[in-house]
Short mmCIF file of C-alpha atoms in Angstrom, two decimals:
data_model
loop_
_atom_site.label_atom_id
_atom_site.label_comp_id
_atom_site.label_asym_id
_atom_site.label_seq_id
_atom_site.Cartn_x
_atom_site.Cartn_y
_atom_site.Cartn_z
CA MET A 269 22.84 -6.76 -0.90
CA LEU A 270 22.06 -5.67 -4.44
CA SER A 271 22.30 -9.29 -5.52
CA ASP A 272 19.66 -10.20 -2.89
CA TRP A 273 17.18 -7.73 -4.31
CA PHE A 274 18.12 -8.76 -7.85
CA TYR A 275 17.14 -12.31 -6.92
CA ILE A 276 13.87 -11.07 -5.37
CA GLY A 277 13.09 -9.06 -8.50
CA VAL A 278 13.77 -12.03 -10.76
CA PHE A 279 11.70 -14.28 -8.52
CA LEU A 280 8.78 -11.85 -8.56
CA LEU A 281 8.84 -11.77 -12.36
CA VAL A 282 9.14 -15.56 -12.59
CA SER A 283 6.32 -16.17 -10.13
CA LEU A 284 4.04 -13.91 -12.15
CA PHE A 285 5.27 -15.31 -15.46
CA LEU A 286 4.61 -18.98 -14.67
CA PRO A 287 0.84 -18.75 -14.00
CA ALA A 288 0.44 -16.22 -16.83
CA ALA A 289 2.20 -18.60 -19.22
CA ALA A 290 0.07 -21.53 -18.06
CA ILE A 291 -3.13 -19.55 -18.61
CA THR A 292 -1.96 -18.38 -22.04
CA ILE A 293 -1.17 -21.95 -23.12
CA ALA A 294 -4.54 -23.11 -21.81
CA ALA A 295 -6.27 -20.29 -23.69
CA PHE A 296 -4.78 -21.64 -26.93
CA LEU A 297 -5.65 -25.25 -26.13
CA SER A 298 -9.22 -24.62 -25.03
CA PRO A 299 -12.23 -24.27 -27.34
CA LYS A 300 -13.77 -20.83 -27.87
CA ARG A 301 -17.49 -20.97 -28.61
CA PRO A 302 -19.06 -18.03 -26.78
CA ASN A 303 -22.76 -17.29 -27.00
CA PRO A 304 -24.92 -14.70 -25.18
CA ILE A 305 -26.54 -17.25 -22.87
CA LYS A 306 -23.22 -18.75 -21.85
CA ASN A 307 -21.68 -15.34 -21.22
CA ALA A 308 -24.57 -14.09 -19.11
CA THR A 309 -23.89 -13.36 -15.46
CA TYR A 310 -24.37 -16.50 -13.39
CA GLU A 311 -26.99 -16.00 -10.72
CA CYS A 312 -28.36 -19.51 -10.31
CA GLY A 313 -30.39 -19.27 -13.50
CA MET A 314 -32.24 -16.08 -12.58
CA GLU A 315 -32.23 -12.96 -14.74
CA THR A 316 -29.87 -10.38 -13.28
CA VAL A 317 -31.63 -7.40 -11.76
CA GLY A 318 -29.89 -4.05 -11.66
CA GLU A 319 -26.20 -3.30 -11.31
CA ALA A 320 -23.80 -6.01 -10.18
CA ARG A 321 -21.70 -3.54 -8.19
CA VAL A 322 -24.10 -3.34 -5.25
CA GLN A 323 -23.71 -1.31 -2.09
CA PHE A 324 -21.84 -3.07 0.65
CA LYS A 325 -22.20 -3.14 4.39
CA VAL A 326 -20.67 -0.17 6.19
CA GLN A 327 -19.27 -2.57 8.80
CA TYR A 328 -16.56 -3.65 6.36
CA TYR A 329 -15.42 -0.04 6.26
CA VAL A 330 -15.32 0.25 10.06
CA PHE A 331 -13.22 -2.91 10.33
CA GLY A 332 -11.00 -1.58 7.57
CA LEU A 333 -10.34 1.55 9.64
CA ILE A 334 -9.53 -0.45 12.79
CA PHE A 335 -7.27 -2.72 10.75
CA LEU A 336 -5.39 0.31 9.43
CA VAL A 337 -4.51 1.41 12.98
CA PHE A 338 -3.18 -2.01 13.92
CA ASP A 339 -1.34 -2.48 10.66
CA ILE A 340 0.58 0.74 11.20
CA GLU A 341 1.25 -0.37 14.74
CA THR A 342 2.91 -3.55 13.55
CA VAL A 343 5.10 -1.50 11.23
CA PHE A 344 6.36 0.28 14.35
CA LEU A 345 6.71 -2.94 16.33
CA PHE A 346 8.90 -4.77 13.79
CA PRO A 347 11.90 -2.41 14.26
CA PHE A 348 11.45 -2.65 18.02
CA ALA A 349 11.48 -6.45 17.81
CA VAL A 350 14.66 -6.45 15.71
CA ALA A 351 16.45 -4.06 18.09
CA TYR A 352 15.06 -5.84 21.17
CA GLN A 353 18.35 -7.54 22.15
CA GLN A 354 20.15 -4.18 22.35
CA VAL A 355 17.35 -2.25 24.05
CA SER A 356 17.45 -1.82 27.85
CA LEU A 357 14.54 -2.74 30.10
CA PHE A 358 13.44 0.90 30.08
CA GLY A 359 13.16 0.83 26.30
CA VAL A 360 11.10 -2.35 26.47
CA LEU A 361 8.75 -0.68 28.95
CA GLU A 362 8.37 2.24 26.54
CA ALA A 363 7.31 -0.21 23.83
CA VAL A 364 4.90 -1.83 26.27
CA LEU A 365 3.39 1.61 26.91
CA PHE A 366 2.96 2.02 23.16
CA ILE A 367 1.16 -1.33 22.93
CA LEU A 368 -1.01 -0.47 25.93
CA ILE A 369 -2.15 2.78 24.30
CA LEU A 370 -3.25 0.73 21.28
CA LEU A 371 -5.00 -1.78 23.52
CA GLY A 372 -6.82 1.22 24.98
CA GLY A 373 -7.85 2.18 21.46
CA LEU A 374 -9.15 -1.34 20.87
CA ALA A 375 -11.07 -1.20 24.16
CA TYR A 376 -12.59 2.14 23.08
CA ALA A 377 -13.68 0.74 19.72
CA TRP A 378 -15.12 -2.29 21.49
CA ARG A 379 -16.98 -0.13 24.03
CA LYS A 380 -18.40 2.05 21.24
CA GLY A 381 -19.76 -1.05 19.55
CA ALA A 382 -17.54 -0.81 16.46
CA LEU A 383 -16.65 -4.49 16.82
CA GLU A 384 -20.25 -5.70 16.77
CA TRP A 385 -21.38 -7.22 13.51
CA VAL A 386 -24.98 -6.04 13.18
CA MET B 1429 33.58 -39.44 -3.05
CA THR B 1430 31.88 -36.89 -5.31
CA PHE B 1431 28.73 -39.00 -5.35
CA LEU B 1432 28.67 -38.89 -1.55
CA ASP B 1433 29.05 -35.09 -1.69
CA PHE B 1434 26.16 -34.99 -4.12
CA LEU B 1435 23.96 -37.01 -1.77
CA LYS B 1436 24.90 -34.82 1.17
CA ASP B 1437 23.99 -31.58 -0.51
CA PRO B 1438 22.61 -31.87 -4.05
CA VAL B 1439 21.69 -28.19 -4.29
CA VAL B 1440 25.14 -26.74 -3.66
CA PHE B 1441 26.75 -29.52 -5.69
CA LEU B 1442 24.58 -28.85 -8.73
CA THR B 1443 24.94 -25.08 -8.38
CA GLN B 1444 28.71 -25.34 -8.30
CA TRP B 1445 28.71 -27.73 -11.24
CA PHE B 1446 26.40 -25.44 -13.22
CA ASN B 1447 28.44 -22.32 -12.41
CA GLY B 1448 31.64 -24.15 -13.30
CA LEU B 1449 30.10 -25.23 -16.60
CA LEU B 1450 29.07 -21.68 -17.50
CA ALA B 1451 32.42 -20.23 -16.44
CA GLY B 1452 34.08 -22.92 -18.58
CA TRP B 1453 32.25 -21.50 -21.60
CA GLY B 1454 34.03 -18.21 -20.99
CA LEU B 1455 31.16 -16.14 -19.56
CA ALA B 1456 31.87 -13.23 -17.22
CA PRO B 1457 31.33 -13.95 -13.48
CA GLY B 1458 28.46 -11.44 -13.36
CA ALA B 1459 26.67 -13.14 -16.23
CA VAL B 1460 27.20 -16.55 -14.60
CA GLN B 1461 25.61 -15.26 -11.41
CA ALA B 1462 22.67 -13.71 -13.26
CA ILE B 1463 21.98 -16.90 -15.22
CA GLY B 1464 22.28 -18.90 -12.01
CA VAL B 1465 19.73 -16.65 -10.28
CA ILE B 1466 17.27 -16.84 -13.17
CA ALA B 1467 17.60 -20.62 -13.51
CA GLY B 1468 17.36 -21.10 -9.75
CA SER B 1469 14.20 -19.04 -9.39
CA PHE B 1470 12.60 -20.85 -12.34
CA ILE B 1471 13.39 -24.24 -10.80
CA LEU B 1472 12.13 -23.24 -7.33
CA ALA B 1473 8.90 -21.69 -8.63
CA THR B 1474 8.18 -24.55 -11.03
CA GLY B 1475 8.90 -27.06 -8.28
CA ALA B 1476 6.43 -25.27 -6.01
CA MET B 1477 3.72 -25.28 -8.69
CA LEU B 1478 4.23 -28.97 -9.47
CA PHE B 1479 4.22 -29.78 -5.77
CA VAL B 1480 0.57 -28.70 -5.73
CA VAL B 1481 -0.29 -31.80 -7.79
CA LEU B 1482 0.89 -33.90 -4.86
CA LEU B 1483 -0.78 -31.64 -2.28
CA ILE B 1484 -4.18 -31.98 -3.92
CA TRP B 1485 -3.87 -35.76 -3.83
CA ILE B 1486 -2.79 -35.73 -0.16
CA GLU B 1487 -5.65 -33.48 0.81
CA ARG B 1488 -8.29 -35.43 -1.11
CA LYS B 1489 -7.03 -38.66 0.41
CA ILE B 1490 -7.12 -37.33 3.99
CA ILE B 1491 -10.53 -35.69 3.58
CA GLY B 1492 -11.78 -38.91 1.99
CA ARG B 1493 -10.65 -40.96 4.98
CA ILE B 1494 -12.23 -38.46 7.39
CA GLN B 1495 -15.54 -38.82 5.55
CA ASP B 1496 -15.27 -42.61 5.48
CA ARG B 1497 -14.55 -42.76 1.75
CA LEU B 1498 -11.53 -44.14 -0.08
CA GLY B 1499 -10.58 -40.94 -1.84
CA PRO B 1500 -8.85 -41.13 -5.23
CA ASN B 1501 -7.64 -44.71 -5.78
CA ARG B 1502 -7.71 -45.52 -9.51
CA ILE B 1503 -4.80 -43.85 -11.27
CA GLY B 1504 -1.34 -44.89 -10.18
CA PRO B 1505 -0.53 -46.53 -6.84
CA TRP B 1506 -3.07 -45.33 -4.22
CA GLY B 1507 -4.41 -42.92 -6.82
CA ILE B 1508 -1.32 -40.76 -6.50
CA LEU B 1509 -1.44 -39.68 -10.15
CA GLN B 1510 -5.09 -38.63 -9.98
CA SER B 1511 -4.28 -34.93 -10.23
CA ILE B 1512 -2.49 -35.29 -13.57
CA PRO B 1513 -5.55 -36.23 -15.66
CA ASP B 1514 -7.48 -33.58 -13.72
CA MET B 1515 -4.86 -31.07 -14.74
CA ILE B 1516 -5.03 -32.12 -18.40
CA LYS B 1517 -8.79 -31.85 -18.31
CA ILE B 1518 -8.81 -28.37 -16.82
CA PHE B 1519 -6.22 -27.26 -19.38
CA THR B 1520 -8.62 -27.99 -22.22
CA LYS B 1521 -11.72 -26.36 -20.76
CA GLU B 1522 -13.19 -23.24 -22.31
CA HIS B 1523 -12.34 -19.86 -20.76
CA ILE B 1524 -15.67 -18.09 -20.41
CA THR B 1525 -15.56 -14.33 -19.96
CA PRO B 1526 -18.92 -13.01 -18.77
CA SER B 1527 -20.34 -10.23 -20.92
CA GLY B 1528 -20.20 -7.44 -18.34
CA ALA B 1529 -16.75 -8.33 -17.02
CA ASP B 1530 -14.01 -5.80 -16.55
CA LYS B 1531 -11.38 -7.52 -18.71
CA ILE B 1532 -8.13 -6.37 -17.12
CA PRO B 1533 -8.86 -7.13 -13.44
CA PHE B 1534 -10.69 -10.28 -14.48
CA ASN B 1535 -7.61 -11.66 -16.21
CA VAL B 1536 -4.96 -10.33 -13.83
CA ALA B 1537 -6.61 -11.80 -10.71
CA PRO B 1538 -5.82 -15.52 -11.26
CA VAL B 1539 -2.20 -14.74 -12.11
CA LEU B 1540 -1.80 -12.65 -8.98
CA ALA B 1541 -3.53 -15.28 -6.83
CA VAL B 1542 -0.76 -17.80 -7.57
CA GLY B 1543 2.06 -15.29 -7.96
CA ALA B 1544 1.49 -13.73 -4.54
CA VAL B 1545 1.92 -17.12 -2.85
CA LEU B 1546 4.85 -18.22 -5.00
CA MET B 1547 6.79 -15.04 -4.13
CA VAL B 1548 6.91 -16.10 -0.47
CA TRP B 1549 8.99 -19.15 -1.42
CA ALA B 1550 11.89 -16.85 -2.33
CA VAL B 1551 12.83 -16.27 1.33
CA ILE B 1552 12.02 -19.61 3.01
CA PRO B 1553 15.14 -21.52 4.11
CA PHE B 1554 14.65 -25.19 3.20
CA SER B 1555 17.99 -26.37 4.57
CA VAL B 1556 21.25 -24.90 5.79
CA THR B 1557 22.42 -24.22 2.23
CA PHE B 1558 19.21 -24.33 0.22
CA PHE B 1559 17.25 -21.09 0.27
CA GLY B 1560 16.31 -18.56 -2.36
CA VAL B 1561 17.81 -15.54 -0.67
CA ASP B 1562 18.73 -14.53 2.87
CA LEU B 1563 16.79 -11.27 2.96
CA ASN B 1564 17.37 -9.21 6.13
CA VAL B 1565 13.71 -8.12 6.13
CA GLY B 1566 12.46 -11.56 5.15
CA LEU B 1567 9.43 -11.72 7.42
CA LEU B 1568 8.28 -8.24 6.43
CA PHE B 1569 8.59 -9.32 2.80
CA VAL B 1570 6.44 -12.39 3.52
CA VAL B 1571 3.75 -10.23 5.13
CA ALA B 1572 3.83 -7.63 2.38
CA VAL B 1573 3.71 -10.11 -0.46
CA GLY B 1574 1.10 -12.21 1.29
CA SER B 1575 -1.32 -9.30 1.28
CA LEU B 1576 -1.13 -9.20 -2.53
CA GLY B 1577 -3.36 -12.28 -2.41
CA GLU B 1578 -6.18 -10.11 -1.04
CA MET B 1579 -5.69 -7.82 -4.01
CA ALA B 1580 -6.21 -10.78 -6.35
CA ILE B 1581 -9.52 -11.59 -4.66
CA VAL B 1582 -10.78 -8.00 -4.86
CA LEU B 1583 -9.83 -7.84 -8.53
CA ALA B 1584 -11.62 -11.13 -9.18
CA GLY B 1585 -14.74 -10.05 -7.33
CA TRP B 1586 -14.90 -6.63 -8.91
CA GLY B 1587 -14.00 -7.73 -12.41
CA SER B 1588 -16.57 -10.52 -12.60
CA ASN B 1589 -19.61 -8.23 -12.70
CA ASN B 1590 -21.50 -10.62 -10.45
CA LYS B 1591 -23.20 -9.91 -7.14
CA TYR B 1592 -22.13 -13.18 -5.56
CA ALA B 1593 -18.54 -12.60 -6.58
CA LEU B 1594 -18.55 -9.07 -5.21
CA LEU B 1595 -20.06 -10.13 -1.88
CA GLY B 1596 -17.55 -12.96 -1.62
CA ALA B 1597 -14.71 -10.57 -2.32
CA PHE B 1598 -15.86 -8.16 0.39
CA ARG B 1599 -16.10 -10.98 2.87
CA ALA B 1600 -12.69 -12.26 1.86
CA VAL B 1601 -11.04 -8.90 2.31
CA GLY B 1602 -12.81 -8.24 5.61
CA GLN B 1603 -11.62 -11.61 6.89
CA MET B 1604 -8.08 -11.46 5.55
CA ILE B 1605 -7.21 -7.98 6.72
CA SER B 1606 -8.70 -8.73 10.13
CA TYR B 1607 -6.78 -11.95 10.62
CA SER B 1608 -3.52 -10.54 9.36
CA VAL B 1609 -3.38 -8.41 12.54
CA PRO B 1610 -3.01 -11.29 15.05
CA MET B 1611 -0.92 -13.19 12.50
CA ILE B 1612 1.65 -10.41 12.22
CA LEU B 1613 1.61 -9.80 15.99
CA ALA B 1614 2.26 -13.51 16.60
CA MET B 1615 5.09 -13.38 14.05
CA ILE B 1616 6.74 -10.58 16.03
CA VAL B 1617 7.38 -12.96 18.95
CA PRO B 1618 9.95 -15.09 17.04
CA VAL B 1619 11.50 -11.89 15.67
CA LEU B 1620 11.85 -10.67 19.25
CA MET B 1621 13.56 -13.86 20.38
CA ALA B 1622 15.86 -14.11 17.37
CA GLY B 1623 16.60 -10.42 17.05
CA SER B 1624 16.31 -10.55 13.29
CA MET B 1625 13.65 -10.50 10.59
CA SER B 1626 15.62 -12.80 8.30
CA LEU B 1627 14.04 -16.25 8.22
CA VAL B 1628 17.48 -17.84 7.89
CA GLN B 1629 18.57 -16.11 11.10
CA ILE B 1630 15.35 -16.98 12.92
CA VAL B 1631 15.83 -20.66 12.13
CA GLN B 1632 19.49 -20.55 13.15
CA GLN B 1633 18.65 -18.91 16.50
CA GLN B 1634 16.27 -21.71 17.48
CA ASP B 1635 18.42 -23.74 19.84
CA VAL B 1636 15.13 -24.06 21.69
CA TRP B 1637 12.11 -24.30 19.43
CA PHE B 1638 10.10 -21.13 19.80
CA ILE B 1639 6.91 -23.15 20.21
CA LEU B 1640 8.27 -24.12 23.65
CA VAL B 1641 8.98 -20.51 24.50
CA SER B 1642 5.64 -19.16 23.33
CA PRO B 1643 3.01 -21.82 22.64
CA VAL B 1644 0.19 -19.25 22.80
CA ALA B 1645 1.74 -17.17 20.00
CA ALA B 1646 2.21 -20.36 17.99
CA PHE B 1647 -1.43 -21.25 18.47
CA ILE B 1648 -2.56 -17.77 17.40
CA LEU B 1649 -0.39 -17.94 14.31
CA PHE B 1650 -1.81 -21.36 13.44
CA VAL B 1651 -5.45 -20.28 13.79
CA SER B 1652 -5.04 -16.98 12.00
CA SER B 1653 -3.06 -18.55 9.18
CA ILE B 1654 -5.93 -20.98 8.54
CA ALA B 1655 -8.24 -17.96 8.40
CA GLU B 1656 -5.81 -16.14 6.15
CA VAL B 1657 -5.92 -18.98 3.64
CA GLY B 1658 -9.71 -18.94 3.90
CA ARG B 1659 -10.32 -22.63 4.37
CA SER B 1660 -12.90 -24.33 6.52
CA PRO B 1661 -13.89 -23.40 9.27
CA PHE B 1662 -13.16 -19.90 7.92
CA ASP B 1663 -14.43 -20.49 4.38
CA LEU B 1664 -17.08 -17.79 4.48
CA VAL B 1665 -15.49 -16.48 1.34
CA GLU B 1666 -16.87 -19.31 -0.70
CA ALA B 1667 -19.78 -20.35 1.49
CA GLU B 1668 -21.43 -22.43 -1.20
CA SER B 1669 -24.86 -22.37 0.38
CA GLU B 1670 -24.91 -18.56 0.39
CA LEU B 1671 -22.62 -17.29 -2.33
CA VAL B 1672 -22.45 -20.21 -4.81
CA ALA B 1673 -18.66 -20.15 -4.91
CA GLY B 1674 -17.74 -16.67 -3.76
CA PHE B 1675 -15.33 -14.55 -5.72
CA ASN B 1676 -14.59 -17.18 -8.38
CA VAL B 1677 -18.14 -17.88 -9.58
CA GLU B 1678 -17.56 -16.54 -13.07
CA TYR B 1679 -14.23 -18.25 -13.67
CA SER B 1680 -13.79 -21.38 -15.72
CA GLY B 1681 -11.01 -23.47 -17.15
CA LEU B 1682 -7.47 -22.90 -15.97
CA LYS B 1683 -8.30 -19.43 -14.63
CA PHE B 1684 -10.49 -21.13 -12.04
CA GLY B 1685 -7.80 -23.76 -11.57
CA MET B 1686 -5.27 -21.07 -10.74
CA PHE B 1687 -7.35 -19.92 -7.75
CA TYR B 1688 -7.46 -23.53 -6.65
CA VAL B 1689 -3.70 -23.94 -7.05
CA GLY B 1690 -3.16 -20.68 -5.19
CA GLU B 1691 -5.30 -21.85 -2.27
CA PHE B 1692 -3.52 -25.19 -1.90
CA LEU B 1693 -0.10 -23.59 -2.24
CA HIS B 1694 -1.04 -20.92 0.29
CA ALA B 1695 -2.17 -23.56 2.79
CA PHE B 1696 1.16 -25.34 2.42
CA THR B 1697 3.15 -22.10 2.50
CA VAL B 1698 1.68 -21.00 5.82
CA ALA B 1699 2.54 -24.45 7.19
CA LEU B 1700 6.12 -23.92 5.94
CA LEU B 1701 6.22 -20.54 7.68
CA PHE B 1702 4.85 -22.01 10.90
CA ALA B 1703 7.48 -24.75 10.84
CA ALA B 1704 10.24 -22.22 10.15
CA LEU B 1705 9.12 -19.74 12.81
CA PHE B 1706 8.11 -22.03 15.66
CA LEU B 1707 9.26 -25.60 14.97
CA GLY B 1708 12.91 -24.90 14.31
CA GLY B 1709 12.77 -25.05 10.49
CA TRP B 1710 15.39 -27.44 9.12
CA ARG B 1711 17.11 -27.92 12.48
CA GLY B 1712 17.56 -31.40 13.86
CA PRO B 1713 20.32 -33.90 14.63
CA GLY B 1714 22.98 -33.86 11.91
CA ALA B 1715 21.26 -31.23 9.78
CA GLU B 1716 24.25 -28.86 9.82
CA GLU B 1717 26.65 -31.41 8.31
CA ILE B 1718 24.22 -33.12 5.93
CA PRO B 1719 21.87 -30.46 4.50
CA VAL B 1720 19.60 -33.07 2.88
CA LEU B 1721 18.63 -34.25 6.36
CA GLY B 1722 17.61 -30.69 7.22
CA PHE B 1723 15.43 -30.57 4.13
CA ILE B 1724 13.74 -33.81 5.20
CA TYR B 1725 13.24 -32.59 8.79
CA PHE B 1726 11.71 -29.36 7.50
CA PHE B 1727 9.24 -31.19 5.31
CA ILE B 1728 8.30 -33.61 8.08
CA LYS B 1729 7.56 -30.70 10.44
CA THR B 1730 5.63 -28.89 7.74
CA GLY B 1731 3.75 -32.06 6.94
CA ILE B 1732 2.60 -32.37 10.55
CA VAL B 1733 1.33 -28.77 10.58
CA TYR B 1734 -0.33 -29.21 7.19
CA PHE B 1735 -1.96 -32.46 8.32
CA ALA B 1736 -3.37 -30.70 11.39
CA SER B 1737 -4.86 -27.95 9.23
CA VAL B 1738 -6.41 -30.49 6.84
CA LEU B 1739 -7.82 -32.38 9.82
CA ILE B 1740 -9.44 -29.16 11.06
CA ARG B 1741 -10.73 -28.46 7.57
CA GLY B 1742 -12.34 -31.86 7.42
CA SER B 1743 -13.98 -31.82 10.82
CA LEU B 1744 -15.21 -28.35 11.79
CA PRO B 1745 -18.34 -26.57 10.52
CA ARG B 1746 -18.21 -23.05 9.14
CA PHE B 1747 -18.27 -19.95 11.36
CA ARG B 1748 -20.90 -17.29 11.00
CA ILE B 1749 -19.47 -13.91 9.97
CA ASP B 1750 -20.07 -12.19 13.33
CA GLN B 1751 -18.51 -15.14 15.17
CA MET B 1752 -15.53 -14.97 12.85
CA MET B 1753 -15.04 -11.25 13.51
CA ASP B 1754 -15.58 -11.69 17.26
CA LEU B 1755 -12.98 -14.45 17.40
CA ASN B 1756 -10.47 -12.19 15.74
CA TRP B 1757 -11.04 -8.78 17.34
CA LYS B 1758 -12.25 -9.82 20.77
CA LEU B 1759 -9.98 -12.79 21.38
CA LEU B 1760 -6.97 -13.25 19.10
CA THR B 1761 -5.90 -9.61 18.77
CA PRO B 1762 -5.95 -8.70 22.50
CA VAL B 1763 -4.35 -12.02 23.43
CA SER B 1764 -1.58 -11.65 20.87
CA LEU B 1765 -0.83 -8.15 22.19
CA LEU B 1766 -0.78 -9.57 25.72
CA VAL B 1767 1.60 -12.35 24.68
CA LEU B 1768 3.84 -9.79 23.04
CA ILE B 1769 3.99 -7.64 26.19
CA VAL B 1770 4.60 -10.62 28.48
CA THR B 1771 7.30 -12.09 26.23
CA ALA B 1772 9.09 -8.77 25.76
CA VAL B 1773 9.22 -7.92 29.48
CA ALA B 1774 9.83 -11.43 30.83
CA TYR B 1775 12.55 -12.37 28.33
CA LYS B 1776 14.43 -9.17 29.15
CA LEU B 1777 14.36 -9.99 32.85
CA ILE B 1778 15.36 -13.66 32.62
CA ALA B 1779 17.67 -13.70 29.58
CA GLY B 1780 20.78 -14.31 31.71
CA LEU B 1781 19.50 -17.50 33.35
CA PRO B 1782 20.37 -21.04 32.17
CA THR B 1783 18.36 -22.19 29.15
CA VAL B 1784 16.24 -24.81 30.91
CA ILE B 1785 15.13 -22.38 33.61
CA TRP B 1786 14.10 -19.52 31.35
CA VAL B 1787 12.26 -21.84 28.99
CA LEU B 1788 10.35 -23.26 31.95
CA ILE B 1789 9.52 -19.75 33.19
CA MET B 1790 8.25 -18.77 29.72
CA LEU B 1791 6.17 -21.96 29.57
CA ALA B 1792 4.67 -21.19 32.98
CA LEU B 1793 3.82 -17.64 31.89
CA ASN B 1794 2.16 -18.99 28.76
CA ALA B 1795 0.18 -21.43 30.87
CA VAL B 1796 -1.01 -18.47 32.97
CA ILE B 1797 -2.07 -16.59 29.82
CA PHE B 1798 -3.87 -19.70 28.59
CA TRP B 1799 -5.72 -20.01 31.91
CA LEU B 1800 -6.67 -16.32 31.83
CA VAL B 1801 -8.02 -16.74 28.30
CA GLY B 1802 -10.09 -19.69 29.47
CA LYS B 1803 -11.57 -17.60 32.31
CA TYR B 1804 -12.25 -14.75 29.86
CA LEU B 1805 -14.05 -17.11 27.50
CA GLU B 1806 -16.21 -18.40 30.35
CA LEU B 1807 -17.14 -14.82 31.25
CA TYR B 1808 -17.81 -13.96 27.60
CA ASP B 1809 -19.99 -17.00 27.14
CA SER B 1810 -22.04 -16.27 30.27
CA GLN B 1811 -22.76 -12.71 29.11
CA ARG B 1812 -23.76 -13.62 25.59
CA ILE B 1813 -27.38 -13.01 24.70
CA ARG B 1814 -29.00 -16.05 23.16
CA ARG B 1815 -31.95 -15.18 20.99
CA GLU B 1816 -34.46 -17.89 20.30
CA VAL B 1817 -35.70 -17.95 16.75
CA GLY B 1818 -39.23 -19.28 16.35
CA ARG B 1819 -41.21 -21.34 18.81
CA ARG B 1820 -40.22 -24.79 19.87
CA ASP B 1821 -43.70 -26.18 19.58
CA ARG B 1822 -44.18 -24.99 16.01
CA PRO B 1823 -46.76 -27.12 14.28
CA ILE B 1824 -44.75 -28.73 11.48
CA ALA B 1825 -45.21 -32.34 10.46
CA LYS B 1826 -46.74 -33.24 13.76
CA THR B 1827 -47.36 -36.91 13.39
CA LYS B 1828 -48.08 -39.13 16.36
CA LYS B 1829 -44.61 -40.60 16.33
CA VAL B 1830 -42.90 -37.22 16.66
CA GLU B 1831 -45.17 -36.23 19.51
CA ALA B 1832 -44.36 -39.40 21.35
CA GLN B 1833 -40.65 -38.66 20.87
CA SER B 1834 -40.93 -35.10 22.14
CA GLU B 1835 -42.82 -36.25 25.20
CA SER B 1836 -40.17 -38.75 26.01
CA GLY B 1837 -37.72 -35.87 26.12
CA ALA B 1838 -35.93 -36.15 22.79
CA GLY B 1839 -35.57 -32.38 22.89
CA LEU B 1840 -37.65 -31.41 19.92
#
């Protein structure tokens, strides 16, 4: 078990190391001749107006909130799915009830117009 | 005899030879194992990165044929080496850092974009003996690590100090988090059937391919994984007519290339996952005895899935953002929950029956769900409000010829 996670840890480091190494090598190989025009923010040749970190649509935030609910739901559903073979029919129905409550939540959000992109 | 063993299973053969060699030098068993793990992960990750060179060629060739072009055809046979000069070129391009950029996120993002995809390869079983590690929470690991890719895009968009990049990043995150919901829900169906989250176990449990048991879940996984990668028709992230190139506008040189590599690798990785979860992974006739055959089967299955996704990429136009969100929240998410409920209840009731019968019952249930979805779509389409923008008889370029055409009913 420990060896499994040791492998995962090594693999994580390796998979971050390889692209980082490639970029570092490329940074040495490539020319470096910066000038103010070249480093300016690219907006199709126009002068940049104001801050680049602009306000964003509130809809993204609403969808983020709905996503959070469903993401936590899946965290609860994974253990159920793993234990499914040992669970009796009653237990399965309990899980179905859990899913139905969430479907109700989705229906509520839908009804309230949270899913409309305006 | 040993050569035949090598052909049957080169991975185990080489591993044993390598371990034997190290042990022969008088290293402790623990050290031998550690060196083996480090070398193995380096080989797997490097292999995955180099595989992208081939993937880019395959994709360019297919897209070229779809668009009635030849595609790359100059370097090497059928242009197969085309990506290598491209790679050399991109290696020697200047790395431009825009003046207002936030240095740390700007530089971390391309590394994370590739790293997040590469990490998934640690748990995919390529054949009966060839896999990184048999993790008991493999699928959860895939989901968790996969969402690091979104992080890379946010970092890139925020760090670039560019409005286009920031808007692209917001779109990307909105799309990816939304589509990960039906993707994960569809992934739960194979977990349910196999009773394990380990990908090795899931593949071993597939005496019947899970696509036969739950074609609707397979379809949802396929669609949402295309959206997760962010390719056409879901390429709102880099909608070039609106956002120039999306979150990677300010990148150049290999840093830009890394996003490209990450995207291609991600597209192939989700095909690998689809093949492992629904198409039986490496399973096929003779794959247990001769692991190389399993490896070949797995790549053929993955190739079919990947080809289908490239075909879709080459033929469908881009969604609008509200259509994209509607497709996810009003269709895929409820349907995937429905499939989950139906599968969980039905499989519990019919698990004792002979294999052929319960598979047929599951197929019939899926057909019913499919029919219901069709009815729902008809209803949805009939209730949709169609707004007309502008007048049809607007006076632009009204020459005699056009008038004659519109009168004859050309639908102007």
